[in-house]
Amino acid sequence: MPTHYADHAWHGPVTVEENVTLARDTYRIRLACPEIARRVLPGQFLMLRLPGESDPLLGRPLALYDVVAGPGGQPHSIDLVYLAVGKMTRLLTAVGVGATLEAWGPLGNGFPLTPTKHLLMLAGGIGQTPFLALARAYLGLQRYGDPPRQVVPAEQVSLCYGVRSGDLLAGVEEFRRLGVSVHLSTEDGSLGYRGLVTDLIAPVVRQSAGACRIVCCGPERMMQAAAEIARQLGVPCQVSLESPMACGIGICFSCVKKIRDGSGHWDYRRTCVEGPVFEAADVEFY
Amino acid sequence: MPLSQAEPVRTAEARLDVQLGRLRLANPIMVASGTFGYAREMAGLVDLSRLGAILPKTITRQPRPGNPPPRTIETAAGMLNSIGLDNDGLEAFVERQLPYLASLKTTIVVSIAGESCEEFVEMAARLEGVPGIDALELNMSCPNVSHGVDFATDPRLCERVVSGVRKACSYPILAKLTPNVTDVTVIARAAEAGGADALSLINTCLGMAVHWRRRRPVLGNVLGGLSGPAIKPIALRIVYQVAKAVKIPLVGIGGIAGIDDVMEFLITGATAVQVGTANFYNPTVCTRILDALPAALGELGMRSVADVVGTLDADPSPLHRD
């Protein structure tokens, strides 16, 4: 049962240790924040804000990309990957090493670390960001959380990753180095399969040696299509939703989505504290 | 260490307690309804016992699903919201949220919104004697739910609601008013005549955002309430005007994000303040303000909050300028 309170969140200043380009308009920022780094789980996020600014005013939710150990081997920093698309993220690209930002987290429930033989991660656009840490957890390469969570390793971890154009693909080699089997698609055909990433789901599921589970993060249309494909294939599927958030901690009731309960009725649920990961079959997409 | 647990700055025993009619607060820093959930959400980040008062999210008689998303959009130095009083209704609040609130030592002011004058009265009567409630705030001004009836835009209706609630329960009453009227002082006098202990000024300013390329409004509910630093000058102006029009204490609300904002409202005539939108983007803001309050009073040579309230020198003569 997920908790609906951000009881393990920490709020304070964080120092920028790195802010580098990964792909077109795509950056990785490293923040020194041991309090968050030691607690955070794959699929959780934190809110990041430019301190002292009233425009942009609100924090922005950014998913954990990875945890980085300090000199003593303990979790010390976290990496976030962001696409410079709006007012805040464009300003963030200009933030230098040594600058102070304000952060609160970890937030949300993250992915349930349910054992599975084959984990298929479906990413669209910038939706690959929560999957690097998840892959490391499922491949037994790293334990996250305080106390560290033990995950039954998967035999196979796949990433189906689709973007509009090849120059937007970010971090592909990092996934490959872990041993993730990577399947790429681009809408313009500049790299990998030409078309929608959801076309890759069925063939990759069929390559499964055993039980498969799908986790998705990306545009809602993609996740809706994936939910339907998963249903037809009879494969469990979870989606990490992104909806506009003001607080990230459950107090503003902005980030709601229609989620069905067991009886089929929907209610607005807050994606920040009750999600962001939901069973795909429970989500009313439109 | 969370910032909320940082060592508070203490100067020689400043008196922070304030009186809002029949309601006494340990300090003037309250959290505005709808910006702090039901308080339990914040327990991991904020020492709730330090707050002057907590106003949980407004409750209605019946459950309301709230408005369709998107419900909020950031604007220049502010945000628009059209949450639509998403809540599980009065009975669910009493059963599920109030026991936790009652367990806190903090003053709890329950915010209620009725769809009619009778419903306001019925809700107040239902809450009478329920443990854990110290006062009621009447949300007569939520811009997102009115069906053409705004209890705080019509002085007669406003007075009827306040006096009805006053007869129906023994709680101190705060009437929360809207800025979306031509002359707030008329409504403020009506609430005072109805028996309000204090006035909460202001609720959000009605606003709108548009996607011009899509030719669509941004918010699911088309219109929303503007809050945040952008509306602070409006709130200060209204506190200034109403302070001259009524005798009851005022609670300043609107864009308060730090100690300087709090002092501006106190000086202008507010006896207490509510921090709202800032809780969203700076979850530990209230305790940071409390840490800074004694020193700010000291800077004016004052040793109590009550001493600075309404001490604005509005004399326009140049001799009084810096």
Coordinates of C-alpha atoms in Angstrom, one line a residue:
Chain A
M1 CA 0.0 0.0 0.0
P2 CA 1.7 3.2 -1.1
T3 CA 1.9 6.0 1.4
H4 CA 0.1 9.2 0.5
Y5 CA 2.4 11.5 2.6
A6 CA 5.8 12.9 1.7
D7 CA 7.1 11.8 5.1
H8 CA 10.6 11.1 3.9
A9 CA 11.0 14.3 2.1
W10 CA 13.8 16.8 2.8
H11 CA 13.7 20.4 1.8
G12 CA 16.8 22.5 1.5
P13 CA 19.6 24.0 -0.6
V14 CA 21.5 21.8 -3.0
T15 CA 24.7 22.5 -4.8
V16 CA 25.2 22.0 -8.5
E17 CA 28.1 19.7 -9.2
E18 CA 27.7 19.3 -13.0
N19 CA 25.3 20.4 -15.7
V20 CA 26.2 18.9 -19.1
T21 CA 24.5 18.4 -22.5
L22 CA 23.5 14.8 -23.3
A23 CA 21.6 15.4 -26.5
R24 CA 19.8 18.2 -28.3
D25 CA 18.1 20.3 -25.7
T26 CA 18.7 17.5 -23.1
Y27 CA 20.9 18.0 -20.1
R28 CA 22.1 16.1 -17.0
I29 CA 22.4 18.0 -13.8
R30 CA 24.2 16.6 -10.7
L31 CA 23.1 17.9 -7.3
A32 CA 24.9 17.3 -4.0
C33 CA 22.1 16.3 -1.6
P34 CA 23.0 13.2 0.5
E35 CA 19.7 13.5 2.4
I36 CA 17.7 12.8 -0.8
A37 CA 20.3 10.6 -2.4
R38 CA 20.3 8.0 0.3
R39 CA 16.5 7.8 0.5
V40 CA 15.4 8.0 -3.1
L41 CA 13.9 5.1 -5.1
P42 CA 13.7 4.5 -8.9
G43 CA 10.6 6.3 -10.2
Q44 CA 10.5 8.8 -7.4
F45 CA 11.1 12.5 -8.2
L46 CA 12.0 15.7 -6.5
M47 CA 10.9 19.3 -6.9
L48 CA 13.6 21.7 -8.1
R49 CA 13.5 25.5 -7.9
L50 CA 15.6 28.5 -8.6
P51 CA 15.9 30.1 -5.2
G52 CA 15.0 33.7 -4.6
E53 CA 13.1 33.9 -7.9
S54 CA 9.4 34.8 -8.2
D55 CA 9.3 34.1 -12.0
P56 CA 9.4 31.2 -12.5
L57 CA 7.7 30.8 -9.2
L58 CA 7.0 27.1 -8.7
G59 CA 9.2 24.2 -8.4
R60 CA 9.4 21.6 -11.2
P61 CA 9.1 17.9 -10.8
L62 CA 12.1 15.9 -12.1
A63 CA 12.5 12.2 -11.9
L64 CA 15.5 10.5 -10.4
Y65 CA 18.0 9.6 -13.1
D66 CA 20.6 8.1 -10.9
V67 CA 22.3 8.2 -7.5
V68 CA 26.0 9.0 -7.4
A69 CA 28.2 7.8 -4.6
G70 CA 30.5 10.2 -2.7
P71 CA 34.2 9.6 -1.9
G72 CA 33.2 7.3 1.0
G73 CA 31.0 5.2 -1.2
Q74 CA 27.8 6.4 0.3
P75 CA 25.0 8.0 -1.7
H76 CA 25.9 11.6 -2.1
S77 CA 24.5 13.2 -5.2
I78 CA 21.7 12.7 -7.6
D79 CA 21.5 13.1 -11.4
L80 CA 18.5 14.5 -13.1
V81 CA 18.0 14.6 -16.8
Y82 CA 15.9 17.4 -18.2
L83 CA 14.7 18.7 -21.6
A84 CA 14.9 22.5 -21.9
V85 CA 11.4 23.2 -23.1
G86 CA 10.0 25.9 -20.8
K87 CA 10.8 28.9 -18.8
M88 CA 12.4 27.1 -15.8
T89 CA 14.3 24.4 -17.7
R90 CA 15.8 27.0 -20.2
L91 CA 17.1 29.0 -17.2
L92 CA 18.4 25.8 -15.7
T93 CA 20.7 25.2 -18.7
A94 CA 22.6 28.4 -17.7
V95 CA 23.1 27.3 -14.1
G96 CA 26.8 26.7 -13.4
V97 CA 28.8 24.3 -11.2
G98 CA 28.8 25.6 -7.6
A99 CA 25.4 27.3 -7.9
T100 CA 22.8 26.7 -5.2
L101 CA 19.3 25.5 -6.1
E102 CA 16.4 24.6 -3.8
A103 CA 15.0 21.1 -3.8
W104 CA 12.5 18.9 -1.9
G105 CA 12.2 15.2 -2.1
P106 CA 12.2 12.3 -2.6
L107 CA 8.5 12.4 -3.6
G108 CA 6.0 10.0 -5.0
N109 CA 6.0 6.2 -4.6
G110 CA 8.3 5.1 -7.4
F111 CA 8.0 1.8 -9.2
P112 CA 6.9 -1.2 -7.3
L113 CA 9.9 -3.5 -7.4
T114 CA 7.8 -6.6 -8.2
P115 CA 9.9 -9.6 -9.2
T116 CA 9.6 -10.4 -12.9
K117 CA 11.7 -12.4 -15.4
H118 CA 11.6 -9.7 -18.1
L119 CA 11.2 -6.0 -17.4
L120 CA 10.2 -4.0 -20.5
M121 CA 10.7 -0.3 -20.0
L122 CA 8.9 1.8 -22.6
A123 CA 10.0 5.4 -22.9
G124 CA 8.8 8.2 -25.2
G125 CA 10.5 11.6 -25.5
I126 CA 12.2 12.5 -22.3
G127 CA 10.4 9.6 -20.6
Q128 CA 13.6 7.5 -20.3
T129 CA 14.8 9.4 -17.3
P130 CA 13.3 7.2 -14.5
F131 CA 14.5 4.0 -16.2
L132 CA 18.3 4.1 -15.7
A133 CA 18.0 3.6 -11.9
L134 CA 15.2 1.1 -12.4
A135 CA 17.4 -0.9 -14.7
R136 CA 20.3 -0.9 -12.3
A137 CA 18.0 -2.0 -9.5
Y138 CA 16.5 -4.9 -11.6
L139 CA 19.9 -6.0 -12.8
G140 CA 21.1 -6.2 -9.3
L141 CA 23.7 -3.5 -9.9
Q142 CA 22.6 -1.1 -7.2
R143 CA 20.2 -1.0 -4.2
Y144 CA 18.3 2.2 -3.6
G145 CA 16.6 3.6 -0.5
D146 CA 17.1 3.7 3.2
P147 CA 17.3 0.9 4.2
P148 CA 18.5 -0.3 0.8
R149 CA 15.8 -2.2 -1.1
Q150 CA 16.7 -5.7 -2.2
V151 CA 15.2 -6.5 -5.7
V152 CA 14.9 -10.0 -7.1
P153 CA 17.0 -9.6 -10.3
A154 CA 15.3 -9.9 -13.6
E155 CA 16.8 -12.2 -16.2
Q156 CA 16.2 -9.7 -19.0
V157 CA 15.7 -5.9 -19.0
S158 CA 14.7 -4.2 -22.2
L159 CA 14.3 -0.6 -23.1
C160 CA 12.0 0.5 -26.0
Y161 CA 12.9 4.2 -26.5
G162 CA 11.2 6.4 -29.1
V163 CA 11.8 10.1 -29.9
R164 CA 10.9 12.4 -32.8
S165 CA 14.4 12.5 -34.2
G166 CA 17.7 10.7 -33.4
D167 CA 19.5 13.7 -32.0
L168 CA 17.1 13.7 -29.1
L169 CA 18.2 10.2 -27.9
A170 CA 20.0 10.7 -24.6
G171 CA 21.9 8.2 -22.5
V172 CA 21.5 5.2 -24.8
E173 CA 25.0 4.0 -24.2
E174 CA 24.6 4.2 -20.4
F175 CA 21.7 1.8 -20.7
R176 CA 23.6 -0.5 -23.0
R177 CA 26.6 -0.6 -20.7
L178 CA 24.4 -1.9 -17.9
G179 CA 23.3 -4.8 -20.1
V180 CA 19.9 -3.5 -21.0
S181 CA 18.7 -4.6 -24.4
V182 CA 17.9 -1.3 -26.2
H183 CA 15.3 -0.9 -29.1
L184 CA 15.2 2.5 -30.6
S185 CA 12.6 4.2 -32.7
T186 CA 12.4 7.6 -34.3
E187 CA 9.4 9.2 -36.0
D188 CA 11.5 10.6 -38.8
G189 CA 13.4 7.4 -39.3
S190 CA 16.8 9.0 -38.6
L191 CA 17.8 6.2 -36.2
G192 CA 16.4 2.8 -35.4
Y193 CA 12.8 1.7 -36.3
R194 CA 10.9 4.4 -38.2
G195 CA 7.5 4.9 -36.5
L196 CA 6.0 4.9 -33.1
V197 CA 7.8 3.2 -30.2
T198 CA 4.6 1.4 -29.2
D199 CA 5.1 -0.7 -32.4
L200 CA 8.1 -2.3 -30.7
I201 CA 6.2 -3.6 -27.7
A202 CA 4.7 -6.8 -29.1
P203 CA 7.9 -8.1 -30.8
V204 CA 10.0 -7.4 -27.6
V205 CA 7.4 -9.1 -25.3
R206 CA 7.5 -12.1 -27.6
Q207 CA 11.3 -12.4 -27.1
S208 CA 10.6 -12.9 -23.3
A209 CA 12.0 -16.1 -21.8
G210 CA 9.5 -15.9 -19.0
A211 CA 6.9 -13.6 -17.5
C212 CA 7.1 -10.0 -18.7
R213 CA 6.1 -6.7 -17.1
I214 CA 5.9 -3.4 -18.8
V215 CA 6.6 0.0 -17.3
C216 CA 5.9 3.2 -19.3
C217 CA 6.9 6.8 -19.1
G218 CA 6.3 9.4 -21.8
P219 CA 3.5 11.2 -23.6
E220 CA 0.0 10.3 -22.5
R221 CA -1.0 9.1 -26.0
M222 CA 1.9 6.7 -26.0
M223 CA 1.0 5.3 -22.6
Q224 CA -2.6 5.0 -23.5
A225 CA -1.6 3.0 -26.6
A226 CA 0.8 0.9 -24.5
A227 CA -1.9 0.1 -22.0
E228 CA -4.1 -1.2 -24.8
I229 CA -1.3 -3.3 -26.3
A230 CA -0.4 -4.7 -22.9
R231 CA -4.1 -5.6 -22.2
Q232 CA -4.2 -7.5 -25.6
L233 CA -1.0 -9.3 -24.8
G234 CA -2.1 -10.1 -21.3
V235 CA 1.0 -8.5 -19.8
P236 CA 0.9 -6.4 -16.6
C237 CA 1.6 -2.7 -17.3
Q238 CA 2.3 0.3 -15.2
V239 CA 2.5 3.9 -16.2
S240 CA 4.4 6.8 -14.6
L241 CA 2.1 9.8 -15.1
E242 CA 3.2 13.4 -15.5
S243 CA 0.8 16.1 -14.8
P244 CA 1.3 19.8 -14.0
M245 CA 2.3 20.1 -10.4
A246 CA 2.5 23.1 -8.1
C247 CA 3.8 21.5 -4.9
G248 CA 4.7 17.8 -5.4
I249 CA 3.7 17.0 -1.8
G250 CA 0.0 16.5 -2.0
I251 CA -1.3 19.9 -0.7
C252 CA -2.4 21.7 -3.8
F253 CA -4.6 19.1 -5.5
S254 CA -3.4 20.3 -9.0
C255 CA -1.9 17.2 -10.5
V256 CA -5.0 15.0 -10.5
K257 CA -5.8 12.3 -13.0
K258 CA -9.0 10.1 -13.3
I259 CA -8.1 6.8 -11.7
R260 CA -10.6 3.9 -11.5
D261 CA -11.1 1.9 -8.3
G262 CA -11.9 -1.8 -8.1
S263 CA -15.6 -1.1 -8.8
G264 CA -14.8 0.8 -12.0
H265 CA -15.7 4.2 -10.7
W266 CA -13.2 7.0 -11.2
D267 CA -12.0 9.6 -8.8
Y268 CA -9.4 12.4 -9.2
R269 CA -6.2 11.1 -7.6
R270 CA -3.1 13.2 -7.0
T271 CA -0.2 11.9 -9.2
C272 CA 2.4 13.4 -6.8
V273 CA 1.6 11.5 -3.6
E274 CA -0.8 8.7 -4.8
G275 CA 1.3 8.1 -8.0
P276 CA 3.1 8.9 -10.1
V277 CA 3.1 5.2 -11.0
F278 CA -0.4 3.7 -11.5
E279 CA -1.7 0.4 -13.0
A280 CA -2.3 1.2 -16.6
A281 CA -5.7 -0.5 -16.5
D282 CA -6.9 1.9 -13.8
V283 CA -6.1 5.1 -15.7
E284 CA -8.8 7.0 -17.5
F285 CA -6.6 8.6 -20.1
Y286 CA -9.0 11.1 -21.6
Chain B
M1 CA 18.8 18.5 8.8
P2 CA 15.5 19.9 7.4
L3 CA 15.4 23.7 7.4
S4 CA 12.3 23.5 9.5
Q5 CA 14.4 22.2 12.3
A6 CA 17.1 24.8 12.0
E7 CA 17.9 26.7 15.2
P8 CA 15.4 29.6 15.5
V9 CA 16.7 33.1 16.0
R10 CA 15.4 34.3 19.3
T11 CA 15.6 37.8 20.5
A12 CA 14.5 39.0 24.0
E13 CA 11.1 37.5 24.6
A14 CA 9.0 39.0 21.9
R15 CA 5.3 38.5 22.4
L16 CA 3.9 36.9 19.3
D17 CA 0.4 36.0 20.4
V18 CA -2.5 37.9 18.8
Q19 CA -6.3 38.1 19.3
L20 CA -8.8 37.7 16.5
G21 CA -12.1 38.5 18.3
R22 CA -12.8 35.5 20.5
L23 CA -9.9 33.5 18.9
R24 CA -6.5 33.7 20.5
L25 CA -3.4 32.6 18.4
A26 CA 0.0 31.8 19.8
N27 CA 1.5 33.7 16.8
P28 CA 0.2 35.5 13.7
I29 CA 1.4 33.0 11.1
M30 CA -1.4 30.9 9.8
V31 CA -1.5 28.7 6.7
A32 CA -4.2 29.5 4.2
S33 CA -7.0 27.0 3.4
G34 CA -6.3 25.0 0.3
T35 CA -2.6 25.5 0.4
F36 CA -1.7 23.0 3.2
G37 CA -3.8 20.0 2.5
Y38 CA -5.2 18.6 5.7
A39 CA -1.8 19.3 7.5
R40 CA -0.9 15.6 7.8
E41 CA 0.7 15.9 4.4
M42 CA 3.2 18.5 5.8
A43 CA 4.1 16.7 9.0
G44 CA 7.4 15.3 7.6
L45 CA 8.6 18.8 6.5
V46 CA 7.1 21.3 9.0
D47 CA 6.9 21.4 12.8
L48 CA 3.2 21.9 12.8
S49 CA 3.1 22.8 16.5
R50 CA 4.9 26.1 15.7
L51 CA 2.1 27.4 13.4
G52 CA -0.2 30.1 14.7
A53 CA -3.1 28.3 13.1
I54 CA -3.8 25.6 10.5
L55 CA -6.7 26.0 8.1
P56 CA -7.3 22.7 6.4
K57 CA -8.6 22.6 2.8
T58 CA -12.2 23.9 2.6
I59 CA -14.9 21.4 3.1
T60 CA -18.4 21.3 1.6
R61 CA -21.5 19.6 2.9
Q62 CA -21.4 17.0 0.1
P63 CA -18.3 15.4 -1.5
R64 CA -17.1 17.3 -4.6
P65 CA -14.8 15.7 -7.3
G66 CA -13.4 19.2 -8.2
N67 CA -12.8 20.7 -11.6
P68 CA -11.3 18.9 -14.6
P69 CA -7.5 19.3 -15.0
P70 CA -5.4 21.2 -15.9
R71 CA -6.2 22.9 -12.5
T72 CA -3.2 25.1 -12.2
I73 CA -0.9 27.1 -14.4
E74 CA 2.0 29.2 -13.4
T75 CA 1.8 32.9 -14.3
A76 CA 4.3 35.8 -13.9
A77 CA 5.1 35.8 -10.2
G78 CA 2.0 33.8 -9.4
M79 CA -0.3 31.0 -10.4
L80 CA -3.9 30.5 -11.4
N81 CA -5.9 27.7 -9.9
S82 CA -9.3 26.2 -10.5
I83 CA -9.2 23.2 -8.1
G84 CA -12.9 23.6 -7.5
L85 CA -13.1 22.6 -3.8
D86 CA -12.1 19.0 -4.5
N87 CA -13.0 17.3 -1.1
D88 CA -14.8 14.3 0.3
G89 CA -17.4 16.3 2.2
L90 CA -18.0 17.3 5.8
E91 CA -18.7 13.8 7.2
A92 CA -15.6 12.3 5.7
F93 CA -13.5 15.3 7.0
V94 CA -14.9 14.8 10.5
E95 CA -14.2 11.1 10.4
R96 CA -10.9 10.9 8.6
Q97 CA -9.1 14.2 8.8
L98 CA -10.2 15.9 12.0
P99 CA -8.9 13.2 14.5
Y100 CA -5.3 13.9 13.3
L101 CA -5.9 17.7 13.4
A102 CA -7.4 17.4 16.9
S103 CA -4.2 15.5 18.1
L104 CA -2.1 18.6 17.3
K105 CA -1.6 21.3 19.8
T106 CA -2.0 23.9 17.0
T107 CA -5.1 26.0 16.7
I108 CA -7.4 24.6 14.0
V109 CA -9.7 26.9 11.9
V110 CA -12.0 24.8 9.8
S111 CA -12.8 26.4 6.4
I112 CA -16.4 25.7 5.2
A113 CA -18.2 26.6 2.0
G114 CA -22.0 26.2 1.6
E115 CA -23.9 26.4 -1.6
S116 CA -26.6 28.4 0.1
C117 CA -27.0 30.5 3.3
E118 CA -28.9 27.6 4.8
E119 CA -26.2 25.1 4.0
F120 CA -23.5 27.3 5.7
V121 CA -25.7 27.4 8.8
E122 CA -26.4 23.7 8.7
M123 CA -22.6 22.9 8.4
A124 CA -21.8 25.2 11.3
A125 CA -24.5 23.5 13.4
R126 CA -23.2 20.1 12.5
L127 CA -19.6 21.1 13.5
E128 CA -20.7 22.6 16.9
G129 CA -19.1 20.7 19.7
V130 CA -17.0 18.5 17.5
P131 CA -13.6 18.1 19.2
G132 CA -10.5 19.6 17.5
I133 CA -12.1 22.7 16.1
D134 CA -11.2 26.1 17.4
A135 CA -12.9 28.4 14.9
L136 CA -14.5 28.5 11.5
E137 CA -13.5 30.4 8.4
L138 CA -16.4 31.0 6.0
N139 CA -15.2 30.6 2.4
M140 CA -17.7 32.8 0.9
S141 CA -15.5 33.7 -2.0
C142 CA -14.1 30.7 -3.8
P143 CA -14.2 31.8 -7.5
N144 CA -14.3 28.3 -8.8
V145 CA -17.5 26.9 -7.5
S146 CA -20.2 29.6 -7.4
H147 CA -23.3 29.0 -9.4
G148 CA -23.8 32.7 -10.0
V149 CA -24.2 33.1 -6.2
D150 CA -21.3 34.8 -4.5
F151 CA -21.9 35.3 -0.8
A152 CA -19.1 37.8 -0.6
T153 CA -20.2 40.0 -3.5
D154 CA -23.7 40.8 -2.1
P155 CA -23.6 42.6 1.3
R156 CA -27.1 41.5 2.4
L157 CA -26.3 37.8 1.6
C158 CA -22.9 38.1 3.3
E159 CA -24.4 39.5 6.5
R160 CA -27.1 36.8 6.5
V161 CA -24.6 34.0 6.1
V162 CA -22.3 35.3 8.9
S163 CA -25.2 36.0 11.4
G164 CA -26.8 32.6 10.6
V165 CA -23.5 30.9 11.4
R166 CA -23.0 33.0 14.5
K167 CA -26.3 31.8 15.8
A168 CA -25.7 28.2 14.8
C169 CA -22.4 27.7 16.7
S170 CA -20.2 29.0 19.4
Y171 CA -17.0 29.1 17.4
P172 CA -15.2 32.4 16.6
I173 CA -15.9 33.2 12.9
L174 CA -13.5 34.4 10.2
A175 CA -15.2 35.6 7.0
K176 CA -13.0 35.2 4.0
L177 CA -13.8 37.9 1.4
T178 CA -13.2 38.1 -2.3
P179 CA -11.2 41.0 -4.0
N180 CA -13.5 40.6 -7.1
V181 CA -15.9 43.4 -6.1
T182 CA -16.0 47.1 -6.7
D183 CA -15.8 48.1 -3.1
V184 CA -14.7 45.5 -0.5
T185 CA -15.4 47.8 2.4
V186 CA -19.2 47.5 1.8
I187 CA -18.9 43.7 2.1
A188 CA -16.5 44.0 5.1
R189 CA -19.0 46.1 7.0
A190 CA -21.7 43.6 6.2
A191 CA -19.6 40.7 7.6
E192 CA -18.8 42.8 10.7
A193 CA -22.5 43.6 11.2
G194 CA -23.3 39.9 10.9
G195 CA -21.0 39.1 13.8
A196 CA -17.7 38.1 12.3
D197 CA -14.8 37.9 14.7
A198 CA -12.3 38.8 12.0
L199 CA -12.1 39.2 8.2
S200 CA -9.7 37.2 6.0
L201 CA -8.5 39.3 3.1
I202 CA -8.2 38.3 0.4
N203 CA -9.2 35.2 -1.6
T204 CA -7.8 34.8 -5.1
C205 CA -8.3 37.3 -7.9
L206 CA -10.3 36.0 -10.8
G207 CA -8.1 35.5 -13.8
M208 CA -7.5 33.5 -17.0
A209 CA -4.8 32.0 -19.2
V210 CA -5.0 31.2 -22.9
H211 CA -3.1 29.0 -25.4
W212 CA -3.3 31.3 -28.4
R213 CA -2.0 28.7 -30.9
R214 CA -4.6 26.2 -29.8
R215 CA -7.2 29.0 -29.4
R216 CA -8.0 27.3 -26.0
P217 CA -8.2 28.4 -22.4
V218 CA -5.3 26.8 -20.4
L219 CA -7.4 25.8 -17.3
G220 CA -10.0 23.0 -17.5
N221 CA -12.5 25.3 -15.8
V222 CA -11.5 28.3 -18.2
L223 CA -11.3 30.8 -15.3
G224 CA -9.2 30.5 -12.2
G225 CA -8.0 32.3 -9.1
L226 CA -4.7 34.2 -9.3
S227 CA -2.5 33.9 -6.2
G228 CA 1.2 34.3 -5.3
P229 CA 3.5 37.4 -5.1
A230 CA 1.7 38.9 -8.1
I231 CA -1.4 39.8 -6.0
K232 CA 0.3 41.1 -2.9
P233 CA -0.2 44.8 -3.8
I234 CA -3.9 44.1 -4.3
A235 CA -4.2 42.4 -0.9
L236 CA -2.3 45.2 0.9
R237 CA -4.5 47.8 -0.7
I238 CA -7.6 46.0 0.4
V239 CA -6.3 45.5 4.0
Y240 CA -5.5 49.2 4.0
Q241 CA -9.0 50.2 2.9
V242 CA -10.9 47.7 5.1
A243 CA -8.8 48.6 8.2
K244 CA -10.3 52.1 8.0
A245 CA -13.8 50.8 7.5
V246 CA -14.3 48.2 10.2
K247 CA -13.3 47.7 13.9
I248 CA -12.8 44.0 13.9
P249 CA -9.3 42.5 13.3
L250 CA -8.1 41.5 9.8
V251 CA -6.1 38.6 8.6
G252 CA -3.9 39.5 5.6
I253 CA -3.6 36.9 2.8
G254 CA -2.1 37.3 -0.7
G255 CA 1.4 36.6 -1.9
I256 CA 3.1 36.3 1.5
A257 CA 6.4 34.6 1.0
G258 CA 8.7 35.9 3.6
I259 CA 9.2 38.0 6.7
D260 CA 9.1 41.3 4.8
D261 CA 5.7 40.5 3.4
V262 CA 4.4 39.6 6.9
M263 CA 5.6 42.9 8.4
E264 CA 4.1 44.9 5.5
F265 CA 0.7 43.3 6.2
L266 CA 0.9 43.8 10.0
I267 CA 1.9 47.5 9.6
T268 CA -0.9 48.1 7.1
G269 CA -3.5 46.8 9.5
A270 CA -3.6 43.0 9.6
T271 CA -3.5 41.4 13.1
A272 CA -2.4 38.0 11.6
V273 CA -1.6 36.6 8.2
Q274 CA -2.1 33.5 6.2
V275 CA 0.7 32.0 4.1
G276 CA -0.8 30.4 1.0
T277 CA 0.8 29.8 -2.4
A278 CA 4.3 30.0 -0.9
N279 CA 3.7 26.7 0.9
F280 CA 3.6 25.1 -2.6
Y281 CA 7.0 26.3 -3.7
N282 CA 8.7 26.7 -0.3
P283 CA 7.2 24.0 2.0
T284 CA 9.2 25.2 5.0
V285 CA 8.4 28.9 4.5
C286 CA 6.2 29.3 7.7
T287 CA 8.8 28.2 10.1
R288 CA 11.4 30.3 8.3
I289 CA 9.1 33.3 8.8
L290 CA 8.6 32.5 12.5
D291 CA 12.4 32.2 13.0
A292 CA 12.7 35.8 11.6
L293 CA 9.7 37.4 13.2
P294 CA 11.2 38.4 16.6
A295 CA 14.2 40.1 15.0
A296 CA 11.9 42.0 12.6
L297 CA 9.8 43.3 15.5
G298 CA 13.0 44.2 17.3
E299 CA 14.1 46.2 14.3
L300 CA 11.1 48.5 14.8
G301 CA 11.8 48.6 18.5
M302 CA 8.7 46.6 19.3
R303 CA 8.4 43.7 21.6
S304 CA 5.0 42.4 20.6
V305 CA 3.2 41.7 17.3
A306 CA 0.1 43.6 18.6
D307 CA 2.2 46.7 18.9
V308 CA 3.0 46.9 15.2
V309 CA -0.5 46.2 13.8
G310 CA -1.9 49.2 11.9
T311 CA 1.1 51.5 12.6
L312 CA 1.4 52.6 9.0
D313 CA 2.3 56.2 8.6
A314 CA 0.3 57.2 5.6
D315 CA 1.0 60.9 5.9
P316 CA 1.9 61.9 2.3
S317 CA 3.9 65.0 3.4
P318 CA 7.5 64.9 2.0
L319 CA 8.9 65.3 5.5
H320 CA 7.7 61.8 6.3
R321 CA 9.5 60.2 3.3
D322 CA 12.9 58.5 3.6

